[in-house]
Coordinates of C-alpha atoms in Angstrom, one line a residue:
Chain A
M1 CA 20.1 -15.4 -20.9
I2 CA 18.8 -17.8 -18.3
E3 CA 19.7 -21.5 -18.5
L4 CA 18.2 -24.2 -16.3
R5 CA 19.6 -27.7 -16.1
E6 CA 18.2 -30.6 -14.0
V7 CA 16.4 -28.2 -11.8
T8 CA 13.9 -29.2 -9.0
L9 CA 11.9 -26.4 -7.4
G10 CA 10.2 -26.6 -4.0
Y11 CA 10.7 -26.9 -0.3
G12 CA 12.5 -30.0 1.0
E13 CA 10.8 -33.1 -0.1
Q14 CA 8.0 -31.2 -1.7
V15 CA 8.8 -30.7 -5.4
L16 CA 6.7 -28.1 -7.1
L17 CA 8.3 -28.2 -10.6
R18 CA 11.0 -30.2 -12.4
V19 CA 12.9 -28.8 -15.3
D20 CA 15.3 -31.0 -17.3
E21 CA 16.5 -28.3 -19.6
L22 CA 15.2 -24.8 -20.4
T23 CA 16.8 -21.8 -22.0
L24 CA 15.3 -18.3 -21.8
P25 CA 17.2 -16.1 -24.3
R26 CA 17.6 -12.4 -24.6
G27 CA 16.0 -10.5 -27.4
R28 CA 12.9 -12.7 -27.4
I29 CA 9.6 -13.0 -25.7
T30 CA 8.9 -16.4 -24.1
A31 CA 5.4 -17.2 -22.9
V32 CA 5.1 -19.8 -20.1
I33 CA 1.6 -21.5 -20.5
G34 CA -0.2 -24.2 -18.6
R35 CA -3.3 -24.9 -16.6
N36 CA -4.0 -23.3 -13.2
G37 CA -1.6 -24.6 -10.5
C38 CA 0.8 -26.3 -12.9
G39 CA 3.8 -24.4 -11.7
K40 CA 4.1 -21.4 -14.1
S41 CA 4.5 -18.8 -11.3
T42 CA 6.7 -21.2 -9.4
L43 CA 9.2 -21.2 -12.2
L44 CA 9.3 -17.4 -12.2
R45 CA 9.6 -17.2 -8.5
A46 CA 12.6 -19.5 -8.5
L47 CA 14.3 -17.5 -11.2
V48 CA 14.2 -14.4 -9.0
G49 CA 15.4 -16.2 -5.9
V50 CA 12.1 -16.3 -4.0
L51 CA 12.1 -20.2 -4.0
P52 CA 15.0 -22.6 -3.2
Y53 CA 16.1 -24.9 -6.0
G54 CA 18.2 -27.9 -6.7
G55 CA 20.3 -28.3 -9.9
S56 CA 21.7 -25.4 -11.9
I57 CA 20.1 -22.0 -12.8
R58 CA 22.6 -19.7 -14.6
L59 CA 22.2 -16.0 -15.4
D60 CA 24.5 -15.1 -18.2
G61 CA 26.8 -17.9 -17.1
D62 CA 26.7 -17.2 -13.4
E63 CA 25.0 -19.6 -10.9
L64 CA 21.9 -17.8 -9.5
R65 CA 22.5 -18.8 -5.9
S66 CA 26.1 -17.4 -6.0
L67 CA 24.8 -13.9 -6.8
S68 CA 24.0 -11.3 -4.1
H69 CA 20.4 -10.1 -3.9
R70 CA 21.4 -6.8 -5.5
E71 CA 23.5 -8.3 -8.3
R72 CA 20.6 -10.6 -9.2
A73 CA 18.2 -7.6 -9.2
R74 CA 20.5 -5.9 -11.7
R75 CA 20.1 -8.8 -14.1
V76 CA 16.5 -9.9 -13.6
A77 CA 13.4 -7.8 -12.9
Y78 CA 10.3 -9.5 -11.6
L79 CA 6.7 -8.5 -11.6
P80 CA 4.6 -10.9 -9.3
Q81 CA 1.0 -11.8 -9.9
T82 CA -0.3 -10.3 -6.7
L83 CA 0.5 -6.6 -6.3
S84 CA 0.2 -4.8 -2.9
T85 CA -1.5 -1.4 -2.6
P86 CA 0.9 0.7 -0.5
A87 CA 0.2 4.3 0.5
M88 CA 3.0 5.7 -1.6
S89 CA 3.0 7.7 -4.8
V90 CA 3.4 6.1 -8.2
H91 CA 6.6 8.0 -8.7
T92 CA 8.0 6.6 -5.5
L93 CA 6.9 3.1 -6.5
V94 CA 8.6 3.3 -9.8
G95 CA 11.7 4.9 -8.2
H96 CA 12.0 1.7 -6.1
G97 CA 13.0 0.0 -9.3
R98 CA 16.4 1.6 -9.1
F99 CA 17.0 0.2 -5.6
A100 CA 19.7 -2.3 -6.6
R101 CA 21.6 0.3 -8.6
L102 CA 21.9 3.0 -5.8
G103 CA 24.3 3.4 -2.9
P104 CA 23.5 3.2 0.8
L105 CA 21.8 6.6 0.9
Q106 CA 19.7 5.8 -2.2
S107 CA 20.2 9.2 -3.8
L108 CA 18.8 9.3 -7.4
S109 CA 21.2 10.6 -10.0
R110 CA 20.0 12.4 -13.2
A111 CA 20.3 9.1 -15.1
D112 CA 18.1 7.4 -12.5
R113 CA 15.5 10.1 -12.7
S114 CA 15.6 9.9 -16.5
A115 CA 15.2 6.0 -16.4
I116 CA 12.2 6.4 -14.0
Q117 CA 10.5 9.0 -16.2
Q118 CA 11.1 7.0 -19.4
A119 CA 9.6 3.8 -17.8
M120 CA 6.6 5.8 -16.6
E121 CA 6.0 7.4 -20.0
L122 CA 6.4 4.0 -21.7
T123 CA 3.7 2.5 -19.6
D124 CA 1.5 5.6 -19.7
V125 CA 1.5 6.4 -15.9
W126 CA 3.5 9.6 -16.0
E127 CA 0.3 11.6 -15.6
L128 CA -0.4 9.5 -12.5
R129 CA 3.0 10.1 -10.8
H130 CA 1.5 12.0 -7.9
A131 CA -1.4 9.6 -7.3
L132 CA -1.2 7.1 -4.4
V133 CA -0.8 3.5 -5.6
R134 CA -3.6 2.4 -3.4
D135 CA -6.0 4.8 -5.1
L136 CA -5.3 3.4 -8.6
S137 CA -7.6 1.0 -10.5
G138 CA -6.3 -2.5 -11.0
G139 CA -5.1 -1.8 -14.5
E140 CA -3.4 1.5 -13.5
R141 CA -1.6 -0.3 -10.6
Q142 CA -0.5 -3.1 -13.0
R143 CA 1.0 -0.5 -15.3
A144 CA 2.7 1.3 -12.4
Y145 CA 4.3 -1.9 -11.3
L146 CA 5.3 -2.7 -14.9
A147 CA 7.0 0.7 -15.0
M148 CA 8.9 -0.2 -11.8
A149 CA 10.1 -3.4 -13.4
I150 CA 11.2 -1.6 -16.5
A151 CA 13.0 1.1 -14.5
Q152 CA 15.0 -1.7 -13.0
D153 CA 16.8 -1.7 -16.4
T154 CA 17.7 -5.4 -16.4
P155 CA 18.6 -7.6 -19.4
M156 CA 15.8 -10.1 -18.4
L157 CA 12.2 -9.3 -17.3
L158 CA 10.0 -11.9 -15.6
L159 CA 6.3 -10.9 -15.7
D160 CA 3.7 -13.0 -14.0
E161 CA 0.4 -12.5 -15.8
P162 CA 1.2 -8.9 -16.7
G163 CA -2.1 -8.4 -18.5
A164 CA -4.3 -9.8 -15.8
H165 CA -6.0 -6.5 -14.8
L166 CA -5.6 -4.6 -18.0
D167 CA -8.4 -3.6 -20.4
V168 CA -8.1 -4.6 -24.1
S169 CA -6.3 -1.4 -25.2
H170 CA -3.8 -1.6 -22.4
R171 CA -3.2 -5.3 -23.0
L172 CA -2.3 -4.4 -26.6
E173 CA -0.1 -1.6 -25.3
A174 CA 1.6 -4.0 -22.9
A175 CA 2.3 -6.4 -25.7
R176 CA 3.8 -3.5 -27.8
I177 CA 6.0 -2.5 -24.8
M178 CA 7.2 -6.1 -24.4
R179 CA 8.0 -6.2 -28.1
Q180 CA 9.9 -2.9 -27.8
L181 CA 11.9 -4.3 -24.8
A182 CA 12.7 -7.5 -26.8
N183 CA 13.8 -5.4 -29.8
E184 CA 16.2 -3.5 -27.4
G185 CA 17.8 -6.9 -26.7
R186 CA 16.1 -7.7 -23.4
G187 CA 14.7 -11.1 -22.7
V188 CA 11.0 -11.1 -21.6
V189 CA 9.4 -14.1 -19.9
V190 CA 5.6 -13.9 -19.3
T191 CA 3.1 -16.3 -17.8
S192 CA -0.3 -16.3 -19.5
H193 CA -3.6 -18.1 -19.6
D194 CA -4.6 -16.3 -22.8
L195 CA -3.4 -18.7 -25.6
P196 CA -4.3 -16.5 -28.6
E197 CA -2.5 -13.5 -27.0
A198 CA 0.5 -15.7 -26.0
F199 CA 0.9 -17.3 -29.5
S200 CA 0.3 -14.0 -31.3
G201 CA 2.6 -11.8 -29.2
C202 CA 5.5 -14.0 -28.2
D203 CA 8.4 -15.6 -30.0
D204 CA 8.7 -18.8 -28.0
I205 CA 6.3 -20.9 -26.0
C206 CA 7.1 -23.0 -22.9
I207 CA 4.4 -25.5 -21.8
V208 CA 4.2 -26.6 -18.2
N209 CA 2.1 -29.7 -17.4
H210 CA 2.0 -32.0 -14.4
E211 CA 4.7 -30.0 -12.6
T212 CA 7.2 -30.4 -15.5
I213 CA 8.2 -28.6 -18.6
V214 CA 6.8 -30.7 -21.5
A215 CA 7.9 -28.6 -24.4
Q216 CA 9.7 -25.4 -25.4
G217 CA 10.1 -24.0 -28.9
A218 CA 9.2 -21.3 -31.4
V219 CA 5.5 -20.4 -31.6
D220 CA 4.9 -22.0 -35.0
S221 CA 6.4 -25.3 -34.1
I222 CA 4.5 -25.6 -30.8
A223 CA 1.2 -24.5 -32.6
A224 CA 1.8 -27.2 -35.1
D225 CA 1.8 -30.0 -32.4
E226 CA -1.9 -30.2 -31.7
T227 CA -1.7 -33.3 -29.6
L228 CA 0.8 -31.7 -27.3
L229 CA -1.4 -28.6 -26.8
R230 CA -4.6 -30.6 -26.3
D231 CA -3.0 -32.8 -23.7
A232 CA -1.6 -29.8 -21.8
M233 CA -4.3 -27.2 -22.3
G234 CA -7.4 -29.1 -23.4
V235 CA -7.5 -27.0 -26.6
C236 CA -5.2 -26.1 -29.5
V237 CA -4.6 -23.0 -31.5
R238 CA -5.0 -22.4 -35.2
R239 CA -3.4 -19.6 -37.4
V240 CA -6.1 -17.5 -39.1
E241 CA -5.3 -15.4 -42.1
G242 CA -6.5 -11.8 -42.2
E243 CA -5.0 -8.3 -42.3
D244 CA -7.0 -6.7 -39.6
L245 CA -6.8 -9.4 -36.9
V246 CA -5.6 -8.4 -33.4
H247 CA -4.5 -12.0 -32.8
P248 CA -3.5 -14.1 -35.8
Y249 CA -4.0 -17.2 -33.6
S250 CA -7.3 -18.3 -32.3
L251 CA -8.5 -21.2 -30.1
S252 CA -9.8 -24.4 -31.7
Y253 CA -10.9 -27.9 -30.4
Chain B
M1 CA 9.5 10.7 -3.8
A2 CA 6.9 13.0 -5.4
A3 CA 7.6 16.7 -5.0
D4 CA 4.5 17.5 -2.9
A5 CA 5.2 14.7 -0.4
S6 CA 8.8 16.1 -0.1
R7 CA 7.4 19.6 0.5
R8 CA 5.0 18.3 3.2
A9 CA 7.9 16.3 4.8
V10 CA 10.1 19.4 4.9
L11 CA 7.3 21.5 6.3
A12 CA 6.6 18.9 9.0
L13 CA 10.3 18.7 9.8
V14 CA 10.5 22.5 10.2
A15 CA 7.3 22.6 12.3
G16 CA 8.6 19.8 14.4
G17 CA 11.9 21.7 15.0
L18 CA 10.0 24.8 16.1
C19 CA 7.6 22.9 18.3
L20 CA 10.6 21.0 19.9
A21 CA 12.4 24.3 20.6
L22 CA 9.2 25.8 22.2
A23 CA 8.6 22.7 24.3
M24 CA 12.2 22.5 25.5
A25 CA 12.2 26.2 26.3
A26 CA 8.9 25.9 28.2
S27 CA 10.1 22.9 30.0
L28 CA 13.3 24.6 31.1
L29 CA 11.7 27.9 32.0
A30 CA 8.3 26.9 33.4
R31 CA 7.3 28.6 36.6
T32 CA 7.0 26.0 39.4
G33 CA 7.0 26.7 43.1
A34 CA 9.6 29.1 44.2
L35 CA 11.4 29.4 40.8
S36 CA 9.9 32.0 38.5
T37 CA 10.4 32.0 34.7
A38 CA 12.7 35.0 35.0
E39 CA 14.9 33.3 37.6
A40 CA 15.0 30.2 35.4
W41 CA 16.1 32.3 32.4
H42 CA 18.8 34.0 34.4
A43 CA 20.0 30.6 35.6
L44 CA 20.0 29.3 32.1
T45 CA 22.0 32.2 30.7
G46 CA 24.5 32.2 33.6
A47 CA 23.2 35.4 35.2
A48 CA 21.6 33.7 38.2
T49 CA 22.2 35.1 41.6
S50 CA 20.8 32.1 43.4
S51 CA 22.8 28.8 43.4
S52 CA 19.5 26.8 43.9
A53 CA 18.1 28.2 40.7
H54 CA 21.3 27.2 38.8
L55 CA 21.1 23.7 40.3
I56 CA 17.4 23.3 39.4
V57 CA 17.8 24.4 35.8
W58 CA 21.2 22.9 35.0
G59 CA 21.2 19.9 37.4
V60 CA 17.5 18.8 37.2
R61 CA 15.6 20.4 34.3
L62 CA 18.2 20.2 31.6
P63 CA 19.1 16.5 32.0
R64 CA 15.4 15.8 32.2
V65 CA 14.6 17.6 29.0
L66 CA 17.6 16.0 27.2
A67 CA 16.5 12.6 28.5
A68 CA 12.9 13.3 27.3
C69 CA 14.2 14.2 23.8
A70 CA 16.5 11.1 23.6
C71 CA 13.8 8.7 24.8
G72 CA 11.1 10.2 22.6
V73 CA 13.4 10.0 19.6
S74 CA 14.4 6.4 20.4
L75 CA 10.9 5.1 21.1
A76 CA 9.3 6.7 18.1
V77 CA 12.0 5.5 15.7
S78 CA 11.8 2.0 17.3
G79 CA 8.1 2.0 16.6
A80 CA 8.5 3.1 13.1
L81 CA 11.1 0.4 12.4
L82 CA 8.8 -2.3 13.9
Q83 CA 5.8 -1.1 11.9
A84 CA 7.8 -1.2 8.7
A85 CA 9.6 -4.4 9.3
L86 CA 6.4 -6.3 10.2
D87 CA 4.1 -4.3 7.9
N88 CA 1.8 -3.8 10.8
D89 CA 0.7 -0.4 12.1
L90 CA -0.2 -1.8 15.5
A91 CA 3.4 -2.9 16.2
S92 CA 5.4 -0.9 18.7
P93 CA 7.9 -1.6 21.5
Q94 CA 5.2 -1.5 24.1
V95 CA 2.6 -3.6 22.3
M96 CA 5.1 -6.2 21.4
G97 CA 6.4 -6.6 24.9
I98 CA 9.9 -5.2 24.1
N99 CA 9.5 -2.4 26.7
A100 CA 8.3 -4.9 29.3
G101 CA 11.2 -7.3 28.6
A102 CA 13.7 -4.5 28.8
G103 CA 12.2 -3.2 32.0
F104 CA 12.2 -6.7 33.6
F105 CA 15.8 -7.4 32.7
A106 CA 16.9 -3.9 33.7
L107 CA 15.3 -4.4 37.1
A108 CA 17.0 -7.8 37.3
G109 CA 20.3 -6.1 36.4
T110 CA 19.8 -3.5 39.1
L111 CA 19.2 -6.4 41.6
L112 CA 22.1 -8.5 40.5
F113 CA 24.7 -5.8 39.7
P114 CA 23.5 -2.9 42.0
F115 CA 26.6 -0.7 41.3
S116 CA 26.9 -1.2 37.6
G117 CA 25.0 1.0 35.2
V118 CA 26.5 -0.7 32.2
A119 CA 25.2 -4.1 33.4
R120 CA 21.7 -2.6 33.8
Q121 CA 21.9 -1.2 30.3
L122 CA 23.1 -4.5 28.8
M123 CA 20.5 -6.4 30.7
A124 CA 17.8 -4.1 29.3
L125 CA 19.1 -4.8 25.8
V126 CA 19.1 -8.6 26.5
G127 CA 15.6 -8.4 27.9
A128 CA 14.4 -6.5 24.8
L129 CA 15.9 -9.0 22.5
V130 CA 14.6 -12.0 24.5
S131 CA 11.1 -10.5 24.4
T132 CA 11.4 -9.9 20.7
L133 CA 12.6 -13.4 20.0
M134 CA 9.7 -14.9 22.2
V135 CA 7.1 -12.8 20.3
Y136 CA 8.6 -13.8 17.0
L137 CA 8.7 -17.5 17.8
V138 CA 5.2 -17.5 19.3
A139 CA 3.8 -15.7 16.2
R140 CA 5.7 -18.0 13.9
R141 CA 4.5 -21.1 15.7
A142 CA 0.9 -19.8 15.5
G143 CA 1.2 -19.8 11.8
A144 CA 0.2 -16.3 10.8
A145 CA 3.2 -14.1 11.7
R146 CA 1.7 -10.6 11.1
T147 CA -1.8 -11.0 12.5
T148 CA -0.8 -12.9 15.6
L149 CA 2.3 -10.9 16.3
V150 CA 0.5 -8.2 18.4
L151 CA -1.4 -10.8 20.4
A152 CA 1.8 -12.7 21.1
G153 CA 3.3 -9.3 22.2
V154 CA 0.5 -8.8 24.7
A155 CA 1.1 -12.3 26.2
V156 CA 4.9 -11.8 26.4
S157 CA 4.4 -8.3 27.8
S158 CA 2.2 -9.7 30.6
L159 CA 4.8 -12.3 31.4
M160 CA 7.6 -9.8 31.6
S161 CA 5.5 -7.4 33.6
A162 CA 4.7 -10.2 36.0
G163 CA 8.5 -10.6 36.4
S164 CA 9.0 -6.9 37.1
N165 CA 6.2 -6.9 39.6
A166 CA 7.6 -9.9 41.4
I167 CA 11.0 -8.1 41.7
V168 CA 9.5 -4.9 43.1
T169 CA 7.3 -6.9 45.5
I170 CA 10.0 -9.1 46.8
W171 CA 12.8 -6.6 46.7
P172 CA 11.0 -3.2 47.1
K173 CA 14.2 -1.3 47.4
T174 CA 15.4 -2.3 43.9
V175 CA 13.7 0.7 42.4
V176 CA 13.2 4.0 44.3
D177 CA 9.8 4.7 42.6
K178 CA 8.3 1.5 41.3
L179 CA 5.1 3.2 40.1
A180 CA 7.1 5.7 38.0
F181 CA 9.2 2.9 36.5
S182 CA 6.3 0.8 35.5
L183 CA 4.2 3.7 34.2
G184 CA 7.3 5.4 32.7
G185 CA 8.5 8.9 33.5
L186 CA 11.5 11.1 33.6
T187 CA 11.4 12.1 37.3
G188 CA 14.6 10.1 38.1
A189 CA 16.4 10.7 34.8
T190 CA 20.1 11.5 35.3
V191 CA 23.0 12.5 33.1
S192 CA 24.8 9.4 33.9
Q193 CA 21.9 7.2 32.8
L194 CA 21.6 9.2 29.6
T195 CA 25.4 8.9 29.0
L196 CA 25.2 5.1 29.3
S197 CA 22.2 4.8 26.9
A198 CA 23.5 7.4 24.4
P199 CA 25.9 5.1 22.5
F200 CA 23.1 2.5 22.0
M201 CA 20.7 5.3 20.9
V202 CA 23.2 6.8 18.4
A203 CA 24.1 3.4 17.0
G204 CA 20.4 2.4 16.7
L205 CA 19.5 5.7 15.0
G206 CA 22.4 5.4 12.5
A207 CA 21.5 1.9 11.6
A208 CA 17.9 2.9 11.3
L209 CA 18.7 5.5 8.7
L210 CA 20.7 3.0 6.7
L211 CA 17.9 0.5 6.9
A212 CA 15.2 3.0 5.8
P213 CA 15.3 2.6 2.0
G214 CA 15.1 -1.2 2.3
L215 CA 12.3 -1.1 4.8
D216 CA 10.3 1.1 2.4
L217 CA 10.4 -1.9 -0.1
L218 CA 8.7 -4.2 2.4
A219 CA 5.5 -2.3 1.9
L220 CA 5.4 -3.8 -1.6
G221 CA 5.4 -7.3 -0.3
D222 CA 8.2 -9.8 0.3
E223 CA 8.3 -11.2 -3.3
T224 CA 8.5 -7.8 -4.9
A225 CA 11.1 -6.6 -2.4
I226 CA 13.3 -9.7 -3.1
G227 CA 12.9 -9.0 -6.9
L228 CA 14.1 -5.5 -6.3
G229 CA 17.3 -6.8 -4.7
L230 CA 16.5 -6.7 -0.9
D231 CA 17.6 -9.5 1.3
V232 CA 14.2 -9.4 3.1
R233 CA 14.9 -11.9 5.9
R234 CA 18.2 -10.3 6.9
H235 CA 16.8 -6.8 6.6
R236 CA 13.8 -7.6 8.7
V237 CA 15.9 -9.2 11.5
V238 CA 18.4 -6.4 11.6
A239 CA 15.6 -3.8 11.8
I240 CA 13.9 -5.6 14.7
V241 CA 17.2 -5.9 16.6
C242 CA 17.8 -2.2 15.9
A243 CA 14.3 -1.4 17.2
A244 CA 14.8 -3.5 20.3
T245 CA 18.2 -1.8 21.0
L246 CA 16.6 1.7 20.8
A247 CA 13.7 0.7 23.0
A248 CA 16.0 -0.9 25.6
A249 CA 18.2 2.2 25.7
A250 CA 15.1 4.4 26.3
V251 CA 13.6 2.1 29.0
S252 CA 16.8 2.2 31.0
V253 CA 16.4 6.0 31.3
C254 CA 12.6 6.5 31.4
G255 CA 11.1 3.2 32.5
M256 CA 8.4 1.4 30.6
L257 CA 7.0 4.4 28.8
G258 CA 4.3 3.4 26.4
F259 CA 2.5 4.5 23.3
V260 CA 5.2 6.9 21.9
G261 CA 6.3 4.2 19.5
L262 CA 2.7 3.5 18.5
M263 CA 1.3 7.0 18.1
V264 CA 4.1 9.0 16.5
P265 CA 4.8 6.8 13.5
N266 CA 1.1 6.4 12.7
L267 CA 0.5 10.2 13.1
V268 CA 3.5 11.0 10.9
R269 CA 2.2 8.5 8.2
M270 CA -1.3 10.1 8.4
A271 CA 0.0 13.7 8.1
V272 CA 2.8 13.1 5.6
R273 CA 2.6 10.2 3.1
C274 CA 6.3 9.6 2.7
G275 CA 8.7 6.8 2.9
L276 CA 11.0 6.1 5.9
R277 CA 13.8 8.2 4.5
W278 CA 11.8 11.2 5.6
G279 CA 9.6 9.3 7.9
L280 CA 12.3 8.4 10.4
P281 CA 13.6 11.9 10.9
L282 CA 10.0 13.1 11.3
C283 CA 9.3 10.3 13.8
A284 CA 12.4 11.3 15.7
I285 CA 11.6 14.9 16.0
W286 CA 7.9 14.5 16.8
G287 CA 8.7 11.7 19.2
A288 CA 10.9 14.2 21.1
V289 CA 8.1 16.9 20.9
L290 CA 5.5 14.5 22.3
L291 CA 7.6 13.3 25.2
V292 CA 9.0 16.7 26.2
T293 CA 5.5 18.1 26.1
C294 CA 4.0 15.3 28.1
D295 CA 6.8 15.5 30.7
L296 CA 6.2 19.3 31.0
L297 CA 2.4 18.8 31.4
A298 CA 3.0 16.0 33.9
R299 CA 5.1 18.5 36.0
V300 CA 2.9 21.5 35.9
L301 CA -0.8 20.3 35.5
F302 CA -1.3 19.4 39.2
F303 CA 1.6 21.3 40.7
P304 CA 2.9 20.7 43.4
Y305 CA 2.0 17.1 42.7
E306 CA 3.7 15.5 39.7
L307 CA 2.2 12.8 37.4
P308 CA 4.3 10.2 35.7
A309 CA 4.6 11.2 32.0
G310 CA 3.6 7.6 31.2
L311 CA 0.2 8.2 32.7
L312 CA -0.5 11.1 30.4
L313 CA 0.8 9.1 27.4
S314 CA -1.5 6.2 28.3
L315 CA -4.5 8.6 28.4
L316 CA -3.6 9.7 24.9
G317 CA -2.3 6.4 23.6
A318 CA -5.0 4.0 24.7
P319 CA -7.9 5.7 22.7
F320 CA -5.5 6.0 19.8
F321 CA -4.8 2.3 19.9
I322 CA -8.5 1.6 19.9
M323 CA -9.0 4.0 17.0
L324 CA -6.3 2.1 15.0
L325 CA -8.0 -1.2 15.8
M326 CA -11.4 0.1 14.6
R327 CA -9.9 1.6 11.5
R328 CA -8.3 -1.7 10.6
R329 CA -11.7 -3.5 10.7
R330 CA -13.3 -1.1 8.2
P331 CA -13.1 -2.1 4.6
R332 CA -10.7 0.1 2.6

């Protein structure tokens, strides 16, 4: 679980995001939504230690800044929005997910190899294991990096726009994977611009507006507050009844 | 790492070992002047009848070959560390002015402490670190660390070379062969020089091997590397200091030899797509192959005249550098 109290994020005087109180629990999927540039990615970057912060961020009760880099990486995995295209194989990339769990010589044990293979099979990149990351399509690359984050085997996963480059079928597959991870007891935090997908696939919604967290709660309660959503996003969502719908929530004015 | 990449790496390592053994044997046994290959072989195996043959093989050629190996290893690994730490395939100890800084300070050390090899060695290390720091600060001030780093290196290199030139102009007796020192070569390499540099080389190589897994993460970008548990800033600084130490140790022995640190890591990356865990040993062995071979060619190509090995390396390295520049401009 990640708990934020009286947190300011940014560099020196420049505050990028203020959070009075926010709890990101295990076993649930939390979507962080908001307009472009409102601070969604900033929040995730601070939670993984990329950005400095004031106030208190606790990972399972321990203050984030008191943890070593490796200890933090054993508790939180992070998939950034911009992914590089290194000249390494997909298998090597996913193997890097085990970095914080290995000794100085970085030798993979049988358990490590098994975790890597399972992550690759889960994200459907096992067949691509010998391919170079830089030769992959955007969607394949996104899935390879997702496998790396899963191979990190952490109780919390922070995914910045994980569906950005995926086609429809792989977006649905990514949603199924996130649900599976949450069912295993892991906490998943995703940023998203796609409101129907966020409201349909997640348990909780956190709204960022004007560099601050304006609301956090279960999907149904947030969807019910149309004024709040219109103010933050310009639109609201409505639940649609139907058995064969991909997303039970759709956009409305 | 994927199995086929591991296979390629092992093959390249075995091939490198064979090539190094051949190059060393050729360098020790090459027929030059009055010494035939058979005489050199007899001297090497202890069956020589002539004391001059024994002296040439054991007192001149062997230290020179060992120095070429050690310097080739150090410069190539130094280049690989810099390229990984800065995520820039143009980075190398020469391009970034580290060689020039080490050379200038080594000359200053020779001038200030003429009877202390240790002082010269330490001064070379200080010079390498000063150059590195200057390049880093200039690039950081310019606002785009990776793209301006190489240009900052060129500027610092010019400054340090001017210092070296000033020393050899004002105090021409400081170095016996100033051309060989500035171009780089192994003509004057001695066992005592190598002994002084060896601890720095061994420490640098050991640290490089420990740094390798973390440096591989830097290819994924800083944010991803931090997310995977790497202290990016500290790792980068330690890698650069390690690269500077290796380059300084090499420069103390072979002068301002260029392009080994640029060519070898790039060629290894092109031939074997693997991380630095395999990449560093490959760079080490092929760096040694390159320098021992260049030194041999420099000795025998225009015998009885001898070229500085650095001249041959420049003839190979400069077109390679241009090719890298042109390749970077092409859209991927």
